[in-house]
mmCIF file of C-alpha atoms in Angstrom:
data_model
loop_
_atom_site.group_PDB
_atom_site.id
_atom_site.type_symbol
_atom_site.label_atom_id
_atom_site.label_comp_id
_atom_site.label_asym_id
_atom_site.label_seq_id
_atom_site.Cartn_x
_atom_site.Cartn_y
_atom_site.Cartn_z
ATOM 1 C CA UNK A 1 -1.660 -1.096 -20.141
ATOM 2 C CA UNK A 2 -4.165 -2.266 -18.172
ATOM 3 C CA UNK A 3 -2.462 -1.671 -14.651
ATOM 4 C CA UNK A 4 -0.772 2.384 -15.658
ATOM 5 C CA UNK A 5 -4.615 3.654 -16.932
ATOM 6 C CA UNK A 6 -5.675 2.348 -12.977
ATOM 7 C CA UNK A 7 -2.812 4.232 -11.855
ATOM 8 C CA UNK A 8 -3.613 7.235 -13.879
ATOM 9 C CA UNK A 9 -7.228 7.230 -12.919
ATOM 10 C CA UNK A 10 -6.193 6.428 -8.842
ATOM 11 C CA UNK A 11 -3.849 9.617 -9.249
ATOM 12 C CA UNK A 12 -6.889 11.545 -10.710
ATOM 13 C CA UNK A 13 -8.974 10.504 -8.525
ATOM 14 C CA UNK A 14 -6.531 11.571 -5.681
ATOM 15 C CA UNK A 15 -5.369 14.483 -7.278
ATOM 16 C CA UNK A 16 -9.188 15.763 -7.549
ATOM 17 C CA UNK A 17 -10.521 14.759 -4.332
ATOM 18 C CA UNK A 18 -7.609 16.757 -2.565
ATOM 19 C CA UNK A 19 -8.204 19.708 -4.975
ATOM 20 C CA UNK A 20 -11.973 20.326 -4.089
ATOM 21 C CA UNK A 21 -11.056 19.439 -0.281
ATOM 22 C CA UNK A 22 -8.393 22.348 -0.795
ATOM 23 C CA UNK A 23 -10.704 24.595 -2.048
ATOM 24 C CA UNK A 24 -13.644 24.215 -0.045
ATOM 25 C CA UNK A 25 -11.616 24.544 3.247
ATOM 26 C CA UNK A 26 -10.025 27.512 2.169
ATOM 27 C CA UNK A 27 -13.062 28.825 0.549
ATOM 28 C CA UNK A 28 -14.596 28.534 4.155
ATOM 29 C CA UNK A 29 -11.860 30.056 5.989
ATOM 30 C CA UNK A 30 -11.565 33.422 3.495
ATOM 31 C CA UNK A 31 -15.175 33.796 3.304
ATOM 32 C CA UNK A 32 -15.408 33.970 7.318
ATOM 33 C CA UNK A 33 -12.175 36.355 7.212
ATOM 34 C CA UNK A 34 -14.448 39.488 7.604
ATOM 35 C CA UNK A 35 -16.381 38.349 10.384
ATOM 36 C CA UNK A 36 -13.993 36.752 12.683
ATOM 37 C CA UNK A 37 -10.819 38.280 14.910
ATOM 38 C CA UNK A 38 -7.596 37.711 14.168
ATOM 39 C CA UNK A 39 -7.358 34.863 16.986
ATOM 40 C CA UNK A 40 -9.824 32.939 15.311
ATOM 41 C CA UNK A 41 -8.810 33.505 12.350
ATOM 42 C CA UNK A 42 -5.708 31.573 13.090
ATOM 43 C CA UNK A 43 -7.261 29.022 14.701
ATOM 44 C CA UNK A 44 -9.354 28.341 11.548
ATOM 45 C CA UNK A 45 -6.222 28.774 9.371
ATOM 46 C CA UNK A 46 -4.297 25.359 11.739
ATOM 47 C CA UNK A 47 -7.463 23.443 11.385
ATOM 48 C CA UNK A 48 -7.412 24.150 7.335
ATOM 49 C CA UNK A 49 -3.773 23.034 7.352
ATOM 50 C CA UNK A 50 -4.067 19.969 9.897
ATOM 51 C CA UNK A 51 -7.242 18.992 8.029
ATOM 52 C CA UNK A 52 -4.963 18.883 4.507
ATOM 53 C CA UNK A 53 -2.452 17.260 6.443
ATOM 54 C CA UNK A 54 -4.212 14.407 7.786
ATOM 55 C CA UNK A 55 -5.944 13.854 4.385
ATOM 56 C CA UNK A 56 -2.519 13.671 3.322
ATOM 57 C CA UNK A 57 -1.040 11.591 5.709
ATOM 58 C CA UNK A 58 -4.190 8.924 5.665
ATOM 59 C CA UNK A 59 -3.647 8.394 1.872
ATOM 60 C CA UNK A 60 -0.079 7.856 2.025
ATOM 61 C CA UNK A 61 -0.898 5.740 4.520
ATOM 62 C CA UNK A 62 -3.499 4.044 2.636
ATOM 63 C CA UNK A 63 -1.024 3.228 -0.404
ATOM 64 C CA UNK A 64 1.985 2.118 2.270
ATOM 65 C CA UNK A 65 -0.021 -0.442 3.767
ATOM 66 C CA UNK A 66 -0.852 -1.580 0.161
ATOM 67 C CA UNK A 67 2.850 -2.129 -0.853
ATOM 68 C CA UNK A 68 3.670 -3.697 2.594
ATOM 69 C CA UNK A 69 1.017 -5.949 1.949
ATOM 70 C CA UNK A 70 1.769 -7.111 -1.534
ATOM 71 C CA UNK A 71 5.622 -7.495 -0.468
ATOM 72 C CA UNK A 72 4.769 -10.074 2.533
ATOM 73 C CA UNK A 73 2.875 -12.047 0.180
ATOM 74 C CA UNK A 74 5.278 -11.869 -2.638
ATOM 75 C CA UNK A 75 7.884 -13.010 -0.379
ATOM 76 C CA UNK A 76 5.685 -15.767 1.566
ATOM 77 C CA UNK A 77 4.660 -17.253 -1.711
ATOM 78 C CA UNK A 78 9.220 -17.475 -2.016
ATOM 79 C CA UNK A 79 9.582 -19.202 0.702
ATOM 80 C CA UNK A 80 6.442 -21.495 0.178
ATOM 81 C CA UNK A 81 8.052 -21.622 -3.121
ATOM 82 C CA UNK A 82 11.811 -22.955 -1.747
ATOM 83 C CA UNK A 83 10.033 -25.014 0.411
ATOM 84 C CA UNK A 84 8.363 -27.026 -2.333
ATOM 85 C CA UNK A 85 11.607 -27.563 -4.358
ATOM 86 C CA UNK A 86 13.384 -28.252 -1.165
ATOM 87 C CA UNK A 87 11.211 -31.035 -0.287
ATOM 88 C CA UNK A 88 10.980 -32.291 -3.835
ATOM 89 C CA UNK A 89 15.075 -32.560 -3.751
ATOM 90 C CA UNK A 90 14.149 -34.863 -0.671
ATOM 91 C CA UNK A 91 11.898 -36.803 -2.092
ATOM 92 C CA UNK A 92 14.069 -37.576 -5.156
ATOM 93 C CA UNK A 93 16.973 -38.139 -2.795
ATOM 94 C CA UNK A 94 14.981 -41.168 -1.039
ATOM 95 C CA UNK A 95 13.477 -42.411 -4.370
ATOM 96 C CA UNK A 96 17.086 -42.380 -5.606
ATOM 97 C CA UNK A 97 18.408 -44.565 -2.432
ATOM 98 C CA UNK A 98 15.113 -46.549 -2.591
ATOM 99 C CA UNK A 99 15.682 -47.529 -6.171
ATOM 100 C CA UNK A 100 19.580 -48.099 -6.410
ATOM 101 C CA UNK A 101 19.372 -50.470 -3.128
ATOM 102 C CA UNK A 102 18.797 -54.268 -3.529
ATOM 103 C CA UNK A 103 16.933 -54.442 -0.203
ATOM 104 C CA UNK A 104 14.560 -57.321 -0.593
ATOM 105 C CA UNK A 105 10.791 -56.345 0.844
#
């Protein structure tokens, strides 16, 4: 429960954050749409839409990095994990031939 209400509120969070960014660039751009020419008026329009865009891209970003970073570890701590049982098996393997031989010390 605990781990979907802090991916509900990241989502908000997100969700709202990109909303008012939204707004407030286009807010900018049609308030200036009297006042400038047409030529600038495109040049604000692909700064509105690469601004969204690399807000986009960074948080995607953001949350890929996240996931890569929790799957190397999930699979490091297998492999630390198969190591241990491997060298356990070992272990046993000389205790076993220690034990069962009549080798005097």
């Amino acid at each position: 429960m605990k781990k979907t209400f802090k991916k509900f509120i990241t989502a908000l969070t997100i969700f709202t954050v990109t909303l008012i960014a939204g707004f407030a660039i286009t807010g900018i751009s049609f308030n200036l749409f009297e006042s400038l020419t047409s030529n600038q008026m495109k040049v604000i329009f692909s700064v509105d839409i690469l601004s969204l865009a690399i807000i986009a891209i960074s948080v995607w970003y953001f949350f890929e990095s996240r996931k890569i970073k929790e799957q190397r570890k999930k699979e490091l701590e297998k492999r630390h994990q198969k190591r241990i049982i491997q060298r356990e098996n070992e272990l046993s393997e000389i205790n076993k031939i220690i034990n069962f031989s009549n080798f005097a010390a």
